[in-house]
Structures are given as structure tokens and as C-alpha cells.
């Protein structure tokens, strides 16, 4: 039965590399080397001792571990291969960021306007269709371009080759613009990667034994688009799960737009009860997650709207108190309201010797090495009480969750 399903999936998703797993219930899981490496960076103490005792354990899939665009620390994001890697690391939930093409077909891309950094479009004949053509770097400006999924049709999208999300700001040619990958990432696994439509991601994730967290991305074109409203777009994403026969209990639809979340709550209640509000209040002037007077709405008010899950970034849930990482007011309010909390994105900051950048900004003074990935994860799980963590390398979260029985 499983062999037949995987064979059918390989036929349905061009380039799917699942053949080696045929006959298994799901891809064989492995933590690889990174969790052990991070444990070795921890200071001596209870957390290190606990995690060291688990290093020889056999991995198990867990919904606490969420693949953020698959496993993009080393694989091109939103590709078949990136998600296969995440599944092999035990991620129990996988993500397709959903946007649409010129012919209103849903595809997996982090943004509607990222094709110039995530694919080879600028080196193909489709470059002439880009909203903003490639402009080489000059003495006064960096190299630039903007290519959108809505600039091309689905058939044209399928001709593109994905790559690691990066660009060379000093490039004087479209070919050179393809570079710029951070030195702590890699291009080792980029060759032969395969783009996906949203419908293809559903079939793939199902066959990999994972559940689903699609994110409805904000369009860069004005809506309605050719008569297609934002509500139509939000409904189209849900419709593809219904058409695939997926139980709504396996789907956590996400959006930064609270109106999308409320649409699902009101019009697709089976899916809406697990809809996730991705909190971007950090963009508001004066916002402070530790000061409720600056919040546009309280957690209790969100709960009254029917929102059962919120997903703020890592730093919005914690603060430093006497040099220790502790929950902040937002985390406390979520717990008091019995609100499910998911957070993002672990392993996206690169090496933490310099404080961790944007994702660690509220605790930067306490961050000085890669062991702090696990220190923060422990606080989020044990003290904040998050129910899931997005990661660019899911093995780390899977290992921690398995060790702690989450």
C-alpha cells in the first residue's frame, strides 16, 4: 500500500526523490550531527546532562518540530528535497508558504516577489517578464531585481530551477547575482532541487507522514486580482485540502493578516479552529511585547474572536531578568488565556557568537554561542509552554522534543 502511494507521488511530483524510501512507513529518521554539536556547546549543567543522555536515542516524529520551508539551512527552500530532509529529521508538520501565479495557480514560495533570489529566473528567457529587470551594481547602488510568481504562468513556473535564497548585491551580471549565499549555509544540496505547487506539497507531506501548516502570503499585486478577491484566495487554499481529502484536524492554516484568520474561523470552522495568527505587531511604532498597553489587541480579545493559536517570533516571547531568559508579558498573557503558542524561527540566525541578530534581539546580551539555541528552546518549551517551534534545521527541535517527551 505504502509502496504504491509513494510510487504514485513520485509520478505526480516531478523529480520527487522518494524512491529510496519505498516500502517504508515513512522516510527513515536521523538526527545527524548537529544536535550533538549544539549539546557540546552548552555550559555544564542540568540541561546539558539531560540532553547528553538522549544522544543515542532513536528519533521519533513529533508535531512539536515544524519544518520552516522544509530544511532551508542547507536545502533550497520550499522544494521537494528540502521537505524530504525535514521529514527525515522527524518534523511532524511541514510548511508551504502559499502564493499564486498569473493564472491564479497556488504554488509554494515564501513571497510572491522572491523568484529573483530563490530561482534562476534572471538567467532564463523569463527574465523579460519580471516586474523589475536586473539592474547591475554601480558606484551609487546595489544590484537589484524583482521577479514575481504573478509575472508568469504555472507552466512557466515549472521550468525554473530553485536555488538557495540569496543574491550578490555587488553583481554586475545576472549570472553573478545568483551568488551571495551566507558562508554558514551551503550550496551542496542545491543541484536537482524541485519546485512544488501547493497541491503537490499536500500529496508530498501526506506521503512523508507529516501534517500541514500552509501560510497564505500577502499578495504584492492589488486585490481583487482579475476579479479574484482576498477571500477567494484564502478559500482557494483551503479548497485544495478538501479536494485532497485531508482531515481538517491535520491542517494549521496561517496568515499575518488577522482578516484571513477570521475568514477561516467564520467560513471554514473545521479549519479555522486551528488557524494560526502570525503576529507581526513588531512592525508597529512603540510596540513592546512586555508592555500590554502597546498591544493593538489583547490576547483575551484574540481569543474572543475565535483565534486559538498565535505565532510570534522567538524574541517576542522572552526577556532577560537578572541575566536569565524568562517569559515576558505576552507569554504570560497567552498562558493565562489558554492560547496555543507556536514560534519561529530557530536555526535561522547562523552562528550565535555575535548575539543572534533579529531573532534574539530581546535577549541579545545573554547570547554568545550556539548552545544558546538549546537554552532558548528549553525556556520556550518549559516556561513559555509553546506547542510547536519552526526551525530551519528541524533535527534540533525534534531531538529536544523527543528527549523531553514533548
PDB file of N, CA, C and O in Angstrom, residues 192-216:
ATOM      1  N   UNK A 192      19.533  19.847  -8.681  1.00  0.00           N
ATOM      2  CA  UNK A 192      18.439  18.902  -8.872  1.00  0.00           C
ATOM      3  C   UNK A 192      17.241  19.124  -7.980  1.00  0.00           C
ATOM      4  O   UNK A 192      16.339  18.285  -7.940  1.00  0.00           O
ATOM      5  N   UNK A 193      17.197  20.244  -7.270  1.00  0.00           N
ATOM      6  CA  UNK A 193      16.040  20.511  -6.405  1.00  0.00           C
ATOM      7  C   UNK A 193      14.802  20.806  -7.242  1.00  0.00           C
ATOM      8  O   UNK A 193      14.901  21.277  -8.381  1.00  0.00           O
ATOM      9  N   UNK A 194      13.623  20.545  -6.651  1.00  0.00           N
ATOM     10  CA  UNK A 194      12.369  20.553  -7.396  1.00  0.00           C
ATOM     11  C   UNK A 194      11.351  21.484  -6.764  1.00  0.00           C
ATOM     12  O   UNK A 194      11.020  21.361  -5.581  1.00  0.00           O
ATOM     13  N   UNK A 195      10.823  22.428  -7.563  1.00  0.00           N
ATOM     14  CA  UNK A 195       9.763  23.314  -7.104  1.00  0.00           C
ATOM     15  C   UNK A 195       8.456  22.541  -6.912  1.00  0.00           C
ATOM     16  O   UNK A 195       8.280  21.458  -7.475  1.00  0.00           O
ATOM     17  N   UNK A 196       7.524  23.123  -6.139  1.00  0.00           N
ATOM     18  CA  UNK A 196       6.242  22.467  -5.887  1.00  0.00           C
ATOM     19  C   UNK A 196       5.084  23.435  -6.024  1.00  0.00           C
ATOM     20  O   UNK A 196       5.205  24.611  -5.660  1.00  0.00           O
ATOM     21  N   UNK A 197       3.962  22.937  -6.483  1.00  0.00           N
ATOM     22  CA  UNK A 197       2.703  23.646  -6.311  1.00  0.00           C
ATOM     23  C   UNK A 197       2.191  23.330  -4.908  1.00  0.00           C
ATOM     24  O   UNK A 197       2.683  22.410  -4.230  1.00  0.00           O
ATOM     25  N   UNK A 198       1.191  24.088  -4.466  1.00  0.00           N
ATOM     26  CA  UNK A 198       0.595  23.805  -3.164  1.00  0.00           C
ATOM     27  C   UNK A 198      -0.046  22.422  -3.152  1.00  0.00           C
ATOM     28  O   UNK A 198       0.116  21.656  -2.186  1.00  0.00           O
ATOM     29  N   UNK A 199      -0.757  22.074  -4.218  1.00  0.00           N
ATOM     30  CA  UNK A 199      -1.405  20.758  -4.277  1.00  0.00           C
ATOM     31  C   UNK A 199      -0.372  19.642  -4.228  1.00  0.00           C
ATOM     32  O   UNK A 199      -0.591  18.600  -3.579  1.00  0.00           O
ATOM     33  N   UNK A 200       0.761  19.830  -4.887  1.00  0.00           N
ATOM     34  CA  UNK A 200       1.824  18.824  -4.843  1.00  0.00           C
ATOM     35  C   UNK A 200       2.419  18.717  -3.442  1.00  0.00           C
ATOM     36  O   UNK A 200       2.776  17.622  -2.994  1.00  0.00           O
ATOM     37  N   UNK A 201       2.519  19.836  -2.742  1.00  0.00           N
ATOM     38  CA  UNK A 201       3.042  19.780  -1.369  1.00  0.00           C
ATOM     39  C   UNK A 201       2.120  18.961  -0.475  1.00  0.00           C
ATOM     40  O   UNK A 201       2.586  18.240   0.409  1.00  0.00           O
ATOM     41  N   UNK A 202       0.822  19.058  -0.689  1.00  0.00           N
ATOM     42  CA  UNK A 202      -0.131  18.290   0.118  1.00  0.00           C
ATOM     43  C   UNK A 202       0.112  16.798  -0.074  1.00  0.00           C
ATOM     44  O   UNK A 202       0.179  16.030   0.896  1.00  0.00           O
ATOM     45  N   UNK A 203       0.242  16.369  -1.325  1.00  0.00           N
ATOM     46  CA  UNK A 203       0.491  14.950  -1.590  1.00  0.00           C
ATOM     47  C   UNK A 203       1.821  14.501  -1.005  1.00  0.00           C
ATOM     48  O   UNK A 203       1.939  13.409  -0.441  1.00  0.00           O
ATOM     49  N   UNK A 204       2.839  15.348  -1.148  1.00  0.00           N
ATOM     50  CA  UNK A 204       4.163  15.001  -0.642  1.00  0.00           C
ATOM     51  C   UNK A 204       4.161  14.874   0.877  1.00  0.00           C
ATOM     52  O   UNK A 204       4.610  13.866   1.435  1.00  0.00           O
ATOM     53  N   UNK A 205       3.651  15.880   1.567  1.00  0.00           N
ATOM     54  CA  UNK A 205       3.687  15.871   3.028  1.00  0.00           C
ATOM     55  C   UNK A 205       2.892  14.695   3.583  1.00  0.00           C
ATOM     56  O   UNK A 205       3.276  14.076   4.576  1.00  0.00           O
ATOM     57  N   UNK A 206       1.772  14.396   2.948  1.00  0.00           N
ATOM     58  CA  UNK A 206       0.944  13.277   3.381  1.00  0.00           C
ATOM     59  C   UNK A 206       1.723  11.971   3.265  1.00  0.00           C
ATOM     60  O   UNK A 206       1.720  11.149   4.194  1.00  0.00           O
ATOM     61  N   UNK A 207       2.411  11.784   2.150  1.00  0.00           N
ATOM     62  CA  UNK A 207       3.185  10.563   1.948  1.00  0.00           C
ATOM     63  C   UNK A 207       4.374  10.486   2.901  1.00  0.00           C
ATOM     64  O   UNK A 207       4.807   9.392   3.278  1.00  0.00           O
ATOM     65  N   UNK A 208       4.895  11.639   3.307  1.00  0.00           N
ATOM     66  CA  UNK A 208       6.024  11.661   4.232  1.00  0.00           C
ATOM     67  C   UNK A 208       5.595  11.443   5.683  1.00  0.00           C
ATOM     68  O   UNK A 208       6.435  11.379   6.577  1.00  0.00           O
ATOM     69  N   UNK A 209       4.289  11.351   5.919  1.00  0.00           N
ATOM     70  CA  UNK A 209       3.792  11.106   7.272  1.00  0.00           C
ATOM     71  C   UNK A 209       3.663  12.353   8.112  1.00  0.00           C
ATOM     72  O   UNK A 209       3.557  12.270   9.343  1.00  0.00           O
ATOM     73  N   UNK A 210       3.672  13.527   7.468  1.00  0.00           N
ATOM     74  CA  UNK A 210       3.613  14.793   8.197  1.00  0.00           C
ATOM     75  C   UNK A 210       2.262  15.465   8.017  1.00  0.00           C
ATOM     76  O   UNK A 210       1.521  15.168   7.075  1.00  0.00           O
ATOM     77  N   UNK A 211       1.964  16.404   8.921  1.00  0.00           N
ATOM     78  CA  UNK A 211       0.791  17.252   8.793  1.00  0.00           C
ATOM     79  C   UNK A 211       1.186  18.575   8.141  1.00  0.00           C
ATOM     80  O   UNK A 211       2.324  18.733   7.703  1.00  0.00           O
ATOM     81  N   UNK A 212       0.257  19.541   8.109  1.00  0.00           N
ATOM     82  CA  UNK A 212       0.374  20.669   7.192  1.00  0.00           C
ATOM     83  C   UNK A 212       0.192  22.013   7.899  1.00  0.00           C
ATOM     84  O   UNK A 212      -0.715  22.165   8.712  1.00  0.00           O
ATOM     85  N   UNK A 213       1.037  22.985   7.555  1.00  0.00           N
ATOM     86  CA  UNK A 213       0.804  24.348   8.016  1.00  0.00           C
ATOM     87  C   UNK A 213       1.069  25.312   6.866  1.00  0.00           C
ATOM     88  O   UNK A 213       2.137  25.910   6.754  1.00  0.00           O
ATOM     89  N   UNK A 214       0.083  25.479   5.996  1.00  0.00           N
ATOM     90  CA  UNK A 214       0.235  26.398   4.867  1.00  0.00           C
ATOM     91  C   UNK A 214       0.069  27.842   5.319  1.00  0.00           C
ATOM     92  O   UNK A 214      -0.798  28.147   6.143  1.00  0.00           O
ATOM     93  N   UNK A 215       0.908  28.724   4.794  1.00  0.00           N
ATOM     94  CA  UNK A 215       0.782  30.148   5.121  1.00  0.00           C
ATOM     95  C   UNK A 215       0.314  30.922   3.901  1.00  0.00           C
ATOM     96  O   UNK A 215       0.961  30.893   2.850  1.00  0.00           O
ATOM     97  N   UNK A 216      -0.797  31.613   4.020  1.00  0.00           N
ATOM     98  CA  UNK A 216      -1.302  32.449   2.939  1.00  0.00           C
ATOM     99  C   UNK A 216      -0.474  33.737   2.902  1.00  0.00           C
ATOM    100  O   UNK A 216      -0.556  34.566   3.805  1.00  0.00           O
TER     101      UNK A 216
END
